[in-house]
PDB file of C-alpha atoms in Angstrom:
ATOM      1  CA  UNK A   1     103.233  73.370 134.109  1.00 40.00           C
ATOM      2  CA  UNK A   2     106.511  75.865 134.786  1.00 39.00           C
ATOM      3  CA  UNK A   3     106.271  78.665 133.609  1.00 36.00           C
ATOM      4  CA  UNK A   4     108.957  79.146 131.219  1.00 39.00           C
ATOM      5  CA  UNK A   5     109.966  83.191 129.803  1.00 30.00           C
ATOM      6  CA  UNK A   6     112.914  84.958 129.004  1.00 32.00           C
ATOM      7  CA  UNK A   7     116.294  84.520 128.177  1.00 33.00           C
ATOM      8  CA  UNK A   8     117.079  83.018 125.257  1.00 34.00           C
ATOM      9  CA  UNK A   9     116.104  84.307 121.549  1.00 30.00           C
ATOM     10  CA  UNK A  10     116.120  80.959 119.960  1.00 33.00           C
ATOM     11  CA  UNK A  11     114.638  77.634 121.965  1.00 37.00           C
ATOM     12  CA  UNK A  12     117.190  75.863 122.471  1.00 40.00           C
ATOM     13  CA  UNK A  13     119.953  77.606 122.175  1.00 39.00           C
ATOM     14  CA  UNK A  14     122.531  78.775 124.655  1.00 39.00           C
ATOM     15  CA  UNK A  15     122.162  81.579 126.988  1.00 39.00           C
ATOM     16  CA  UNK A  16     125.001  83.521 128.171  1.00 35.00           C
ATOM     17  CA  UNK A  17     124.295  86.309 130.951  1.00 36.00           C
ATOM     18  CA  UNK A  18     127.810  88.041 131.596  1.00 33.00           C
ATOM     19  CA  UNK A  19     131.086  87.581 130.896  1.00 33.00           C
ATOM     20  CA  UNK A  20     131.446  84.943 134.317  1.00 40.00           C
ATOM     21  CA  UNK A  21     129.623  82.623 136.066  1.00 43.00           C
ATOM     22  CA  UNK A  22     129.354  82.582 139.636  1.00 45.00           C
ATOM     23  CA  UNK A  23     130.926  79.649 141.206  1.00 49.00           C
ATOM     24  CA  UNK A  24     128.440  77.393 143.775  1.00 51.00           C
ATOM     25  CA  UNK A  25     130.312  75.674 147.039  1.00 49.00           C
ATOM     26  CA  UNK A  26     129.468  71.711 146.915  1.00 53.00           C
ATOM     27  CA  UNK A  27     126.973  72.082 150.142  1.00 60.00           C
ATOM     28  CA  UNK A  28     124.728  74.292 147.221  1.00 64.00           C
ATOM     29  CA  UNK A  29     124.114  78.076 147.412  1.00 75.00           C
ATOM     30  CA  UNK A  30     122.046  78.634 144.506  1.00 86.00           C
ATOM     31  CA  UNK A  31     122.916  78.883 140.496  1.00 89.00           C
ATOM     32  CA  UNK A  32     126.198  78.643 139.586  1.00 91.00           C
ATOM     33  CA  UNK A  33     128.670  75.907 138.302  1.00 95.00           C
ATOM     34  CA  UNK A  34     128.822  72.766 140.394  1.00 95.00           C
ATOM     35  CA  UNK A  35     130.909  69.869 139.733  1.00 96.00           C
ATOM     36  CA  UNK A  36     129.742  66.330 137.937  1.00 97.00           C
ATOM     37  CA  UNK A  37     131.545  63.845 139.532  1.00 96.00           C
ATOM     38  CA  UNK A  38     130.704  60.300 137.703  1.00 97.00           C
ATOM     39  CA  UNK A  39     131.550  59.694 133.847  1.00 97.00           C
ATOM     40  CA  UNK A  40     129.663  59.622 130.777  1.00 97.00           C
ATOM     41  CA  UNK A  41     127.083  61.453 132.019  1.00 98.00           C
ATOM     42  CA  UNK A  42     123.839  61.962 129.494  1.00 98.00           C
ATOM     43  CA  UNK A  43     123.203  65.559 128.807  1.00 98.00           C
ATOM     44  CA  UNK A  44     119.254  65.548 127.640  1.00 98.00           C
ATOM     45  CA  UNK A  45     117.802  67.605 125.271  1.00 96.00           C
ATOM     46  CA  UNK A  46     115.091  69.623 127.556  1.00 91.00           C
ATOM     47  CA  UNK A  47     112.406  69.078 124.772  1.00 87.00           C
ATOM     48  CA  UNK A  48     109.499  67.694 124.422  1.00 85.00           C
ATOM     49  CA  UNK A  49     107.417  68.816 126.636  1.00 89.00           C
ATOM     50  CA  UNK A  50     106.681  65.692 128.193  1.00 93.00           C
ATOM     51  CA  UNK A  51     110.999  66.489 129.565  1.00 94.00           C
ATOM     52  CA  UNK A  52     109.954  69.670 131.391  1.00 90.00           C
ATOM     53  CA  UNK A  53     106.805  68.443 132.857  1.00 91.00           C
ATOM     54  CA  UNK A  54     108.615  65.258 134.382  1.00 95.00           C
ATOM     55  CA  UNK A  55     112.297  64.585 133.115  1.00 96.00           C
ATOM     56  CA  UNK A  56     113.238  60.990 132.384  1.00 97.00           C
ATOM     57  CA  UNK A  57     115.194  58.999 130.693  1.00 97.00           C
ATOM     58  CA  UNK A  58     112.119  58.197 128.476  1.00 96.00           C
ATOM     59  CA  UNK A  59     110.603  61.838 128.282  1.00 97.00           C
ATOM     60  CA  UNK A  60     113.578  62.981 128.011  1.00 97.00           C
ATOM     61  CA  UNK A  61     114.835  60.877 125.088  1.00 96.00           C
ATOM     62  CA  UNK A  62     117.375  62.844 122.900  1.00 96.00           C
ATOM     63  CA  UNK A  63     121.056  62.882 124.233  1.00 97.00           C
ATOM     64  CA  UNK A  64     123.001  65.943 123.244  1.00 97.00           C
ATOM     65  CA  UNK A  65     126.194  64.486 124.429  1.00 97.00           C
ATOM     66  CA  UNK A  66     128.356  63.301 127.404  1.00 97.00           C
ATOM     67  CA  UNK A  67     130.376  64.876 129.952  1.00 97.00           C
ATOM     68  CA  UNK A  68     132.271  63.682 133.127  1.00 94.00           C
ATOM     69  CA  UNK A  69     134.382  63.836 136.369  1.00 95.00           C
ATOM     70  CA  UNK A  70     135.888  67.071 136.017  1.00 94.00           C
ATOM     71  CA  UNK A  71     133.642  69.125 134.026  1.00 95.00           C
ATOM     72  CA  UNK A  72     131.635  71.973 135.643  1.00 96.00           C
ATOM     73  CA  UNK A  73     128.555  72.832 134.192  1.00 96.00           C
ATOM     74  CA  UNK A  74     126.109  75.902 134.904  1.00 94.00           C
ATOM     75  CA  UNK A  75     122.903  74.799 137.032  1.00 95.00           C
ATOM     76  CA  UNK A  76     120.144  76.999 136.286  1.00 93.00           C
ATOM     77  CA  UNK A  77     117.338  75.383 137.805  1.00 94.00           C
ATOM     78  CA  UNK A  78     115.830  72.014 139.087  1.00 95.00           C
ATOM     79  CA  UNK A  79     113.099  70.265 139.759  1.00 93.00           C
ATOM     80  CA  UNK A  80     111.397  66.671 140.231  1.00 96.00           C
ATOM     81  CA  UNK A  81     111.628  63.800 138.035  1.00 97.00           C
ATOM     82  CA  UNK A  82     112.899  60.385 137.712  1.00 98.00           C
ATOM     83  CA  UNK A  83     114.746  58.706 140.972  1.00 98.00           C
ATOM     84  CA  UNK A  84     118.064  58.112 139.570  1.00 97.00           C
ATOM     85  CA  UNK A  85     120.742  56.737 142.361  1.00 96.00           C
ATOM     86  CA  UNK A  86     117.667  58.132 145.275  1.00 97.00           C
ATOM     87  CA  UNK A  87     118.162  61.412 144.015  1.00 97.00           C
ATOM     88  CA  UNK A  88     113.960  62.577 142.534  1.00 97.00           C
ATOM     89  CA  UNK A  89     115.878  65.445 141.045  1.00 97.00           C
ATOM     90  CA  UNK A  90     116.882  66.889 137.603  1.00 97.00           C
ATOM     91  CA  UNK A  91     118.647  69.706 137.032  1.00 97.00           C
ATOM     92  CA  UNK A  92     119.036  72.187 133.885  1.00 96.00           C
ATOM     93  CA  UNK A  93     122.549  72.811 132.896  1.00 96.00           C
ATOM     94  CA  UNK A  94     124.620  74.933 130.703  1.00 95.00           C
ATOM     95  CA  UNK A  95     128.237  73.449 129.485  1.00 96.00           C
ATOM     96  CA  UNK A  96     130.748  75.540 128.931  1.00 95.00           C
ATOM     97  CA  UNK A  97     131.799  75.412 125.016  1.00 94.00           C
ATOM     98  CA  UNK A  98     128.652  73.650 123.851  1.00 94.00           C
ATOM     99  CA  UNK A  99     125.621  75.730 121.824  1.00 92.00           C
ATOM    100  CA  UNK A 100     122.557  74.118 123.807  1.00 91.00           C
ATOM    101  CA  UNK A 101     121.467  73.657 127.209  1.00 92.00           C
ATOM    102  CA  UNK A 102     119.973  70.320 128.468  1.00 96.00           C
ATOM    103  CA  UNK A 103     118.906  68.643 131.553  1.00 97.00           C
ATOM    104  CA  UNK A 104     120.637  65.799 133.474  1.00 98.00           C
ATOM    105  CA  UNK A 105     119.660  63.831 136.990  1.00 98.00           C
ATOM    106  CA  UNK A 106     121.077  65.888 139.753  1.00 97.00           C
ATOM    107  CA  UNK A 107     122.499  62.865 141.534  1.00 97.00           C
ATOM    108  CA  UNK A 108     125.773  63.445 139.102  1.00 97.00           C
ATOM    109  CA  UNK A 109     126.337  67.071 140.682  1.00 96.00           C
ATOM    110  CA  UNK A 110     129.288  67.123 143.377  1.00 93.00           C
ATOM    111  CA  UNK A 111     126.846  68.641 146.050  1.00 91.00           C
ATOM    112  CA  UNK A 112     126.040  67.528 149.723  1.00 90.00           C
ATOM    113  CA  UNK A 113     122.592  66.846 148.894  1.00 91.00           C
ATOM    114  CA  UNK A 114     119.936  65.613 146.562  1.00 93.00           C
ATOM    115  CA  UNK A 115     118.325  69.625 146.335  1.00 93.00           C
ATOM    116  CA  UNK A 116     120.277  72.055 146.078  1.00 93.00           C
ATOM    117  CA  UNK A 117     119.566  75.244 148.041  1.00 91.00           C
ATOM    118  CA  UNK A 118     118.656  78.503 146.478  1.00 91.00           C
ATOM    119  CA  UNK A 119     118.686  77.054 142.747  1.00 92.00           C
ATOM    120  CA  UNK A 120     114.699  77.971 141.510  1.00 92.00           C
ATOM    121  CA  UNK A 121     112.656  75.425 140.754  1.00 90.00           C
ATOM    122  CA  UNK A 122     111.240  77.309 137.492  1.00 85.00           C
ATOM    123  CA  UNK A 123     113.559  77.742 134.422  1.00 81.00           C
ATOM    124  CA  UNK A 124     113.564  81.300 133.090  1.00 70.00           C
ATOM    125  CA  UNK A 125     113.693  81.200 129.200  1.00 60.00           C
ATOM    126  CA  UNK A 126     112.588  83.878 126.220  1.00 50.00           C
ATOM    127  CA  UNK A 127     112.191  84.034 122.305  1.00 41.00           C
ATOM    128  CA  UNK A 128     108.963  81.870 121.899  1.00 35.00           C
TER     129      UNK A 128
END
C-alpha cells in the first residue's frame, strides 16, 4: 500500500501549498497543472481504500463532480489502475475553486503520454 503522510489537516479536504501553482508543459515535467481535454470528465472521490490501492470506476465509486475541455487541474501524483482509453493510469488532482481533491484516469490530461514524467507515484497527505 502507498504510503500516504502529510499535507492536509482534514482527509479530504483541499490542500493549498503557496499562493501559485507551477504550470507543467503537455510533454509532462512533473506536478503542476495540466490540461483535461475531453468533457464531463468524473472527478472521484479518492476514498475508500479499495480507490488508492487500485482506482476504478468501481473502487472508486463516489463522483465529486465534472469538469472539462478547458479546465486545468493540479496533478499531484499518479499511479496504476483501471485501462481507460489504453491509458493503466490515474492521476490525483486538485481543481481550482473546489474544497476536495479526487482522482480521475489520466488518459483525460492534455499530455504526450500515458505517464507523466517526474509526477511521484506516492501521494503525500497529513492530519490522520
Amino acid at each position: 500500500m502507498r504510503r500516504r503522510i502529510g499535507l492536509l489537516a482534514t482527509a479530504g479536504a483541499l490542500a493549498l501549498v503557496g499562493a501559485t501553482a507551477p504550470t507543467a508543459a503537455a510533454d509532462g515535467h512533473g506536478p503542476g497543472m495540466y490540461g483535461v481535454w475531453a468533457t464531463d470528465v468524473n472527478i472521484r472521490e479518492v476514498y475508500p481504500d479499495a480507490c488508492w490501492d487500485h482506482p476504478s470506476t468501481t473502487n472508486c465509486p463516489s463522483v465529486l463532480g465534472q469538469v472539462g475541455a478547458p479546465t486545468e487541474v493540479f496533478v499531484r501524483c499518479q499511479f496504476p489502475g483501471q485501462t481507460i482509453g489504453g491509458n493503466p493510469y490515474w492521476v490525483v488532482v486538485e481543481v481550482p475553486g473546489w474544497t476536495k481533491y479526487g482522482v480521475m484516469p489520466s488518459y483525460y490530461i492534455d499530455n504526450a503520454t500515458n505517464w507523466i514524467d517526474g509526477v511521484p507515484t506516492e501521494c503525500v497527505w497529513a492530519g490522520g
